């Protein structure tokens, strides 16, 4: 399967714990985007990364949230000290170049539930 | 800033044609995408428009008018499996690069 791979598909955490969401882009893609989606709502942009660089993090909360895309390995979205409001579906997308006419390809998402 | 508007819900009959509209406001328009998203699944790419006019791809067509900040997605010969959310997304050119902004989506219900 050469698609965008996200894991885990479902993640349950208690308030105050840390959540780590992983995303492996499509083969040959070096641009990764993270989005958050609440039920019945659209995708909210969080962060755009290239290998080892954060290009745009304007959609990511300043506190508790961080993202990385190391030279080796998947992109990680990390949420520290989770709260109930963090419950959502988190989608990762990748593209082959910077934002061009090439569409973003999405993973199946991680459903994060906070108890 | 950016703003994307599309109807929240639409209902149509199997075999019919439905048009889903999208209006947008952006300072640096650089292309418009339509995605389909079934409940609980990932969005999948349907179409891309950057120039004015109609792009046809099988049962789906997408239209763009840049001067009006308007696009629509046309679905013909509707099938039950077309019941899904349809997301309009606009790529906006800005200092330092681009950003793709998604609308809230239009939930389409296809009835027999």
PDB file of C-alpha atoms in Angstrom:
ATOM      1  CA  UNK A   1       0.000   0.000   0.000  1.00  0.00           C
ATOM      2  CA  UNK A   2       1.702   3.164  -1.199  1.00  0.00           C
ATOM      3  CA  UNK A   3      -0.878   5.532   0.288  1.00  0.00           C
ATOM      4  CA  UNK A   4      -0.585   7.870   3.243  1.00  0.00           C
ATOM      5  CA  UNK A   5      -0.398   5.781   6.391  1.00  0.00           C
ATOM      6  CA  UNK A   6      -1.579   7.054   9.725  1.00  0.00           C
ATOM      7  CA  UNK A   7      -1.461   5.276  13.036  1.00  0.00           C
ATOM      8  CA  UNK A   8      -3.073   4.579  15.271  1.00  0.00           C
ATOM      9  CA  UNK A   9      -6.549   4.681  13.715  1.00  0.00           C
ATOM     10  CA  UNK A  10      -8.090   5.173  17.120  1.00  0.00           C
ATOM     11  CA  UNK A  11      -6.429   6.565  20.225  1.00  0.00           C
ATOM     12  CA  UNK A  12      -7.933   6.945  23.684  1.00  0.00           C
ATOM     13  CA  UNK A  13      -6.255   9.105  26.287  1.00  0.00           C
ATOM     14  CA  UNK A  14      -7.175  10.455  29.702  1.00  0.00           C
ATOM     15  CA  UNK A  15      -7.026  14.152  30.432  1.00  0.00           C
ATOM     16  CA  UNK A  16      -3.455  15.234  31.113  1.00  0.00           C
ATOM     17  CA  UNK A  17      -1.799  12.454  29.125  1.00  0.00           C
ATOM     18  CA  UNK A  18       0.166  12.849  25.915  1.00  0.00           C
ATOM     19  CA  UNK A  19      -1.038  11.829  22.473  1.00  0.00           C
ATOM     20  CA  UNK A  20       1.311  10.996  19.608  1.00  0.00           C
ATOM     21  CA  UNK A  21      -0.093  10.678  16.122  1.00  0.00           C
ATOM     22  CA  UNK A  22       2.053   9.311  13.301  1.00  0.00           C
ATOM     23  CA  UNK A  23       1.921   9.873   9.575  1.00  0.00           C
ATOM     24  CA  UNK A  24       3.998   8.269   6.836  1.00  0.00           C
ATOM     25  CA  UNK A  25       3.528  10.148   3.553  1.00  0.00           C
ATOM     26  CA  UNK A  26       3.080   8.527   0.178  1.00  0.00           C
ATOM     27  CA  UNK A  27       6.269   7.233  -1.367  1.00  0.00           C
ATOM     28  CA  UNK A  28       8.058  10.095  -3.065  1.00  0.00           C
ATOM     29  CA  UNK A  29       6.181  12.784  -1.148  1.00  0.00           C
ATOM     30  CA  UNK A  30       8.172  15.149   1.022  1.00  0.00           C
ATOM     31  CA  UNK A  31       5.416  17.583   2.007  1.00  0.00           C
ATOM     32  CA  UNK A  32       3.089  16.790   4.896  1.00  0.00           C
ATOM     33  CA  UNK A  33       0.001  18.603   6.167  1.00  0.00           C
ATOM     34  CA  UNK A  34      -1.973  18.008   9.347  1.00  0.00           C
ATOM     35  CA  UNK A  35      -5.675  18.853   9.699  1.00  0.00           C
ATOM     36  CA  UNK A  36      -8.199  18.539  12.492  1.00  0.00           C
ATOM     37  CA  UNK A  37     -11.835  17.709  11.897  1.00  0.00           C
ATOM     38  CA  UNK A  38     -14.654  17.888  14.414  1.00  0.00           C
ATOM     39  CA  UNK A  39     -17.914  15.984  13.768  1.00  0.00           C
ATOM     40  CA  UNK A  40     -20.081  17.655  11.138  1.00  0.00           C
ATOM     41  CA  UNK A  41     -17.367  20.220  10.424  1.00  0.00           C
ATOM     42  CA  UNK A  42     -14.743  20.807   7.753  1.00  0.00           C
ATOM     43  CA  UNK A  43     -11.019  20.266   7.849  1.00  0.00           C
ATOM     44  CA  UNK A  44      -9.073  22.833   9.842  1.00  0.00           C
ATOM     45  CA  UNK A  45      -5.484  23.356   8.739  1.00  0.00           C
ATOM     46  CA  UNK A  46      -2.951  22.935  11.512  1.00  0.00           C
ATOM     47  CA  UNK A  47       0.573  22.702  10.135  1.00  0.00           C
ATOM     48  CA  UNK A  48       2.561  22.185   6.937  1.00  0.00           C
ATOM     49  CA  UNK A  49       5.979  20.531   7.054  1.00  0.00           C
ATOM     50  CA  UNK A  50       8.731  19.505   4.734  1.00  0.00           C
ATOM     51  CA  UNK A  51      11.545  17.215   5.750  1.00  0.00           C
ATOM     52  CA  UNK A  52      13.031  18.628   8.973  1.00  0.00           C
ATOM     53  CA  UNK A  53      11.291  21.987   8.481  1.00  0.00           C
ATOM     54  CA  UNK A  54       8.045  23.537   9.638  1.00  0.00           C
ATOM     55  CA  UNK A  55       6.819  25.710   6.778  1.00  0.00           C
ATOM     56  CA  UNK A  56       3.534  27.007   8.209  1.00  0.00           C
ATOM     57  CA  UNK A  57       2.188  26.315  11.680  1.00  0.00           C
ATOM     58  CA  UNK A  58      -0.338  29.127  11.748  1.00  0.00           C
ATOM     59  CA  UNK A  59      -3.240  26.756  12.408  1.00  0.00           C
ATOM     60  CA  UNK A  60      -1.696  25.011  15.354  1.00  0.00           C
ATOM     61  CA  UNK A  61      -2.391  26.095  18.942  1.00  0.00           C
ATOM     62  CA  UNK A  62       0.667  27.738  20.478  1.00  0.00           C
ATOM     63  CA  UNK A  63       0.559  25.596  23.585  1.00  0.00           C
ATOM     64  CA  UNK A  64       0.571  21.837  24.027  1.00  0.00           C
ATOM     65  CA  UNK A  65       0.745  21.075  20.275  1.00  0.00           C
ATOM     66  CA  UNK A  66       3.891  20.376  18.293  1.00  0.00           C
ATOM     67  CA  UNK A  67       4.775  18.704  15.027  1.00  0.00           C
ATOM     68  CA  UNK A  68       7.889  17.352  13.434  1.00  0.00           C
ATOM     69  CA  UNK A  69       8.925  15.617  10.245  1.00  0.00           C
ATOM     70  CA  UNK A  70      12.404  14.197  10.787  1.00  0.00           C
ATOM     71  CA  UNK A  71      14.834  13.251   8.073  1.00  0.00           C
ATOM     72  CA  UNK A  72      14.124   9.606   8.805  1.00  0.00           C
ATOM     73  CA  UNK A  73      10.763   8.278   9.902  1.00  0.00           C
ATOM     74  CA  UNK A  74       7.195   9.489   9.966  1.00  0.00           C
ATOM     75  CA  UNK A  75       5.798  12.887  10.767  1.00  0.00           C
ATOM     76  CA  UNK A  76       4.598  13.166  14.369  1.00  0.00           C
ATOM     77  CA  UNK A  77       1.838  15.352  15.747  1.00  0.00           C
ATOM     78  CA  UNK A  78       2.223  15.564  19.496  1.00  0.00           C
ATOM     79  CA  UNK A  79      -0.391  16.837  21.919  1.00  0.00           C
ATOM     80  CA  UNK A  80       0.703  17.243  25.514  1.00  0.00           C
ATOM     81  CA  UNK A  81      -1.601  17.359  28.535  1.00  0.00           C
ATOM     82  CA  UNK A  82      -4.648  16.556  26.454  1.00  0.00           C
ATOM     83  CA  UNK A  83      -8.038  18.042  27.308  1.00  0.00           C
ATOM     84  CA  UNK A  84     -11.559  16.989  26.316  1.00  0.00           C
ATOM     85  CA  UNK A  85     -11.617  19.604  23.569  1.00  0.00           C
ATOM     86  CA  UNK A  86      -8.794  17.819  21.770  1.00  0.00           C
ATOM     87  CA  UNK A  87     -11.165  14.996  20.859  1.00  0.00           C
ATOM     88  CA  UNK A  88     -11.369  15.023  17.072  1.00  0.00           C
ATOM     89  CA  UNK A  89     -10.248  13.255  13.923  1.00  0.00           C
ATOM     90  CA  UNK A  90      -6.750  14.245  12.880  1.00  0.00           C
ATOM     91  CA  UNK A  91      -5.946  13.810   9.206  1.00  0.00           C
ATOM     92  CA  UNK A  92      -2.554  13.862   7.588  1.00  0.00           C
ATOM     93  CA  UNK A  93      -2.072  14.590   3.886  1.00  0.00           C
ATOM     94  CA  UNK A  94       0.975  14.564   1.662  1.00  0.00           C
ATOM     95  CA  UNK A  95       1.930  15.939  -1.724  1.00  0.00           C
ATOM     96  CA  UNK A  96       4.816  15.471  -4.097  1.00  0.00           C
ATOM     97  CA  UNK A  97       5.886  19.096  -4.342  1.00  0.00           C
ATOM     98  CA  UNK A  98       4.959  22.287  -2.599  1.00  0.00           C
ATOM     99  CA  UNK A  99       1.342  23.285  -2.949  1.00  0.00           C
ATOM    100  CA  UNK A 100       0.872  23.129  -6.726  1.00  0.00           C
ATOM    101  CA  UNK A 101      -1.856  21.683  -8.857  1.00  0.00           C
ATOM    102  CA  UNK A 102      -1.000  18.311  -7.381  1.00  0.00           C
ATOM    103  CA  UNK A 103      -3.726  17.383  -4.915  1.00  0.00           C
ATOM    104  CA  UNK A 104      -3.042  16.397  -1.373  1.00  0.00           C
ATOM    105  CA  UNK A 105      -3.513  12.716  -0.652  1.00  0.00           C
ATOM    106  CA  UNK A 106      -5.066  11.964   2.708  1.00  0.00           C
ATOM    107  CA  UNK A 107      -4.555   9.210   5.220  1.00  0.00           C
ATOM    108  CA  UNK A 108      -7.464   7.511   6.956  1.00  0.00           C
ATOM    109  CA  UNK A 109      -7.035   9.696  10.012  1.00  0.00           C
ATOM    110  CA  UNK A 110      -6.592   9.125  13.733  1.00  0.00           C
ATOM    111  CA  UNK A 111      -9.684   9.400  15.900  1.00  0.00           C
ATOM    112  CA  UNK A 112      -8.579  10.802  19.230  1.00  0.00           C
ATOM    113  CA  UNK A 113     -10.916  10.404  22.190  1.00  0.00           C
ATOM    114  CA  UNK A 114     -10.190  12.033  25.521  1.00  0.00           C
ATOM    115  CA  UNK A 115     -11.814  10.527  28.593  1.00  0.00           C
TER     116      UNK A 115
ATOM    117  CA  UNK B   1      -8.541  36.650   5.352  1.00  0.00           C
ATOM    118  CA  UNK B   2     -10.134  33.698   3.652  1.00  0.00           C
ATOM    119  CA  UNK B   3     -13.732  32.579   3.647  1.00  0.00           C
ATOM    120  CA  UNK B   4     -15.355  29.634   1.928  1.00  0.00           C
ATOM    121  CA  UNK B   5     -19.120  29.113   1.858  1.00  0.00           C
ATOM    122  CA  UNK B   6     -21.022  26.070   0.702  1.00  0.00           C
ATOM    123  CA  UNK B   7     -24.475  24.742   1.637  1.00  0.00           C
ATOM    124  CA  UNK B   8     -24.561  22.544   4.692  1.00  0.00           C
ATOM    125  CA  UNK B   9     -26.794  19.829   3.282  1.00  0.00           C
ATOM    126  CA  UNK B  10     -28.471  18.835   0.033  1.00  0.00           C
ATOM    127  CA  UNK B  11     -30.806  16.005  -0.908  1.00  0.00           C
ATOM    128  CA  UNK B  12     -31.255  14.582  -4.387  1.00  0.00           C
ATOM    129  CA  UNK B  13     -32.785  11.553  -6.047  1.00  0.00           C
ATOM    130  CA  UNK B  14     -30.939   8.618  -7.542  1.00  0.00           C
ATOM    131  CA  UNK B  15     -30.385   9.152 -11.259  1.00  0.00           C
ATOM    132  CA  UNK B  16     -30.799  12.924 -11.031  1.00  0.00           C
ATOM    133  CA  UNK B  17     -28.294  15.774 -11.357  1.00  0.00           C
ATOM    134  CA  UNK B  18     -27.146  17.897  -8.433  1.00  0.00           C
ATOM    135  CA  UNK B  19     -25.067  21.072  -8.327  1.00  0.00           C
ATOM    136  CA  UNK B  20     -23.103  21.962  -5.201  1.00  0.00           C
ATOM    137  CA  UNK B  21     -22.032  25.586  -5.061  1.00  0.00           C
ATOM    138  CA  UNK B  22     -19.015  27.117  -3.399  1.00  0.00           C
ATOM    139  CA  UNK B  23     -18.159  30.783  -3.001  1.00  0.00           C
ATOM    140  CA  UNK B  24     -14.864  31.984  -1.686  1.00  0.00           C
ATOM    141  CA  UNK B  25     -12.965  35.091  -0.739  1.00  0.00           C
ATOM    142  CA  UNK B  26      -9.212  35.045  -0.813  1.00  0.00           C
ATOM    143  CA  UNK B  27      -6.430  37.510  -1.402  1.00  0.00           C
ATOM    144  CA  UNK B  28      -4.153  35.258  -3.425  1.00  0.00           C
ATOM    145  CA  UNK B  29      -6.226  32.664  -5.272  1.00  0.00           C
ATOM    146  CA  UNK B  30      -4.114  29.868  -6.702  1.00  0.00           C
ATOM    147  CA  UNK B  31      -6.514  27.034  -7.468  1.00  0.00           C
ATOM    148  CA  UNK B  32      -9.648  25.318  -6.215  1.00  0.00           C
ATOM    149  CA  UNK B  33     -10.083  21.652  -5.338  1.00  0.00           C
ATOM    150  CA  UNK B  34     -13.117  19.477  -4.718  1.00  0.00           C
ATOM    151  CA  UNK B  35     -12.855  16.450  -2.455  1.00  0.00           C
ATOM    152  CA  UNK B  36     -15.334  13.739  -1.552  1.00  0.00           C
ATOM    153  CA  UNK B  37     -15.446  12.409   1.990  1.00  0.00           C
ATOM    154  CA  UNK B  38     -17.564   9.477   3.117  1.00  0.00           C
ATOM    155  CA  UNK B  39     -18.416   9.361   6.800  1.00  0.00           C
ATOM    156  CA  UNK B  40     -15.490   8.123   8.839  1.00  0.00           C
ATOM    157  CA  UNK B  41     -13.151   8.017   5.872  1.00  0.00           C
ATOM    158  CA  UNK B  42     -10.410  10.134   4.355  1.00  0.00           C
ATOM    159  CA  UNK B  43     -11.172  12.866   1.808  1.00  0.00           C
ATOM    160  CA  UNK B  44     -10.445  11.794  -1.762  1.00  0.00           C
ATOM    161  CA  UNK B  45      -9.550  14.156  -4.589  1.00  0.00           C
ATOM    162  CA  UNK B  46     -12.199  14.801  -7.238  1.00  0.00           C
ATOM    163  CA  UNK B  47     -11.191  17.814  -9.307  1.00  0.00           C
ATOM    164  CA  UNK B  48      -8.955  20.845  -9.659  1.00  0.00           C
ATOM    165  CA  UNK B  49      -9.662  24.201 -11.320  1.00  0.00           C
ATOM    166  CA  UNK B  50      -7.294  27.121 -11.682  1.00  0.00           C
ATOM    167  CA  UNK B  51      -8.605  28.720 -14.887  1.00  0.00           C
ATOM    168  CA  UNK B  52     -12.171  29.804 -15.600  1.00  0.00           C
ATOM    169  CA  UNK B  53     -14.413  27.232 -17.141  1.00  0.00           C
ATOM    170  CA  UNK B  54     -15.655  23.693 -16.831  1.00  0.00           C
ATOM    171  CA  UNK B  55     -13.564  20.613 -16.137  1.00  0.00           C
ATOM    172  CA  UNK B  56     -15.347  17.351 -16.869  1.00  0.00           C
ATOM    173  CA  UNK B  57     -14.366  13.984 -15.484  1.00  0.00           C
ATOM    174  CA  UNK B  58     -16.907  11.241 -16.014  1.00  0.00           C
ATOM    175  CA  UNK B  59     -20.058  11.853 -14.005  1.00  0.00           C
ATOM    176  CA  UNK B  60     -18.427  14.728 -12.143  1.00  0.00           C
ATOM    177  CA  UNK B  61     -17.746  18.212 -13.507  1.00  0.00           C
ATOM    178  CA  UNK B  62     -16.370  21.292 -11.771  1.00  0.00           C
ATOM    179  CA  UNK B  63     -16.749  24.911 -12.835  1.00  0.00           C
ATOM    180  CA  UNK B  64     -14.797  27.996 -11.805  1.00  0.00           C
ATOM    181  CA  UNK B  65     -15.352  31.719 -12.186  1.00  0.00           C
ATOM    182  CA  UNK B  66     -12.443  33.587 -10.632  1.00  0.00           C
ATOM    183  CA  UNK B  67     -14.008  37.022 -11.113  1.00  0.00           C
ATOM    184  CA  UNK B  68     -17.059  35.936  -9.136  1.00  0.00           C
ATOM    185  CA  UNK B  69     -15.188  33.863  -6.580  1.00  0.00           C
ATOM    186  CA  UNK B  70     -17.501  30.985  -7.435  1.00  0.00           C
ATOM    187  CA  UNK B  71     -17.279  27.310  -8.209  1.00  0.00           C
ATOM    188  CA  UNK B  72     -19.690  24.442  -8.465  1.00  0.00           C
ATOM    189  CA  UNK B  73     -19.434  20.676  -8.544  1.00  0.00           C
ATOM    190  CA  UNK B  74     -21.930  18.955 -10.798  1.00  0.00           C
ATOM    191  CA  UNK B  75     -22.804  15.321 -10.218  1.00  0.00           C
ATOM    192  CA  UNK B  76     -24.765  13.523 -12.926  1.00  0.00           C
ATOM    193  CA  UNK B  77     -26.629  10.213 -12.867  1.00  0.00           C
ATOM    194  CA  UNK B  78     -26.543  10.174  -9.109  1.00  0.00           C
ATOM    195  CA  UNK B  79     -25.938   6.864  -7.392  1.00  0.00           C
ATOM    196  CA  UNK B  80     -26.591   5.913  -3.791  1.00  0.00           C
ATOM    197  CA  UNK B  81     -22.833   5.660  -3.225  1.00  0.00           C
ATOM    198  CA  UNK B  82     -22.539   9.381  -3.993  1.00  0.00           C
ATOM    199  CA  UNK B  83     -24.013  10.100  -0.562  1.00  0.00           C
ATOM    200  CA  UNK B  84     -21.077  11.809   1.124  1.00  0.00           C
ATOM    201  CA  UNK B  85     -19.683  15.186   2.112  1.00  0.00           C
ATOM    202  CA  UNK B  86     -18.194  17.308  -0.656  1.00  0.00           C
ATOM    203  CA  UNK B  87     -15.442  19.673   0.387  1.00  0.00           C
ATOM    204  CA  UNK B  88     -14.508  22.786  -1.525  1.00  0.00           C
ATOM    205  CA  UNK B  89     -10.897  23.838  -0.894  1.00  0.00           C
ATOM    206  CA  UNK B  90      -9.062  26.927  -2.071  1.00  0.00           C
ATOM    207  CA  UNK B  91      -5.306  27.298  -2.308  1.00  0.00           C
ATOM    208  CA  UNK B  92      -4.195  30.724  -1.243  1.00  0.00           C
ATOM    209  CA  UNK B  93      -0.857  32.215  -2.157  1.00  0.00           C
ATOM    210  CA  UNK B  94       0.728  34.140   0.636  1.00  0.00           C
ATOM    211  CA  UNK B  95       4.074  35.344   1.803  1.00  0.00           C
ATOM    212  CA  UNK B  96       6.341  32.364   2.238  1.00  0.00           C
ATOM    213  CA  UNK B  97       4.232  29.886   0.335  1.00  0.00           C
ATOM    214  CA  UNK B  98       0.727  28.524  -0.074  1.00  0.00           C
ATOM    215  CA  UNK B  99      -2.040  27.280   2.136  1.00  0.00           C
ATOM    216  CA  UNK B 100      -5.089  25.192   1.258  1.00  0.00           C
ATOM    217  CA  UNK B 101      -8.234  26.257   3.082  1.00  0.00           C
ATOM    218  CA  UNK B 102     -11.163  23.852   3.290  1.00  0.00           C
ATOM    219  CA  UNK B 103     -14.832  24.727   3.461  1.00  0.00           C
ATOM    220  CA  UNK B 104     -17.062  23.049   6.011  1.00  0.00           C
ATOM    221  CA  UNK B 105     -18.388  20.659   3.372  1.00  0.00           C
ATOM    222  CA  UNK B 106     -21.795  19.918   1.880  1.00  0.00           C
ATOM    223  CA  UNK B 107     -23.451  16.724   3.022  1.00  0.00           C
ATOM    224  CA  UNK B 108     -25.261  15.154   0.070  1.00  0.00           C
ATOM    225  CA  UNK B 109     -28.007  12.630   0.687  1.00  0.00           C
ATOM    226  CA  UNK B 110     -29.048  10.563  -2.323  1.00  0.00           C
ATOM    227  CA  UNK B 111     -32.439   8.919  -1.949  1.00  0.00           C
ATOM    228  CA  UNK B 112     -33.989   6.158  -3.986  1.00  0.00           C
TER     229      UNK B 112
END
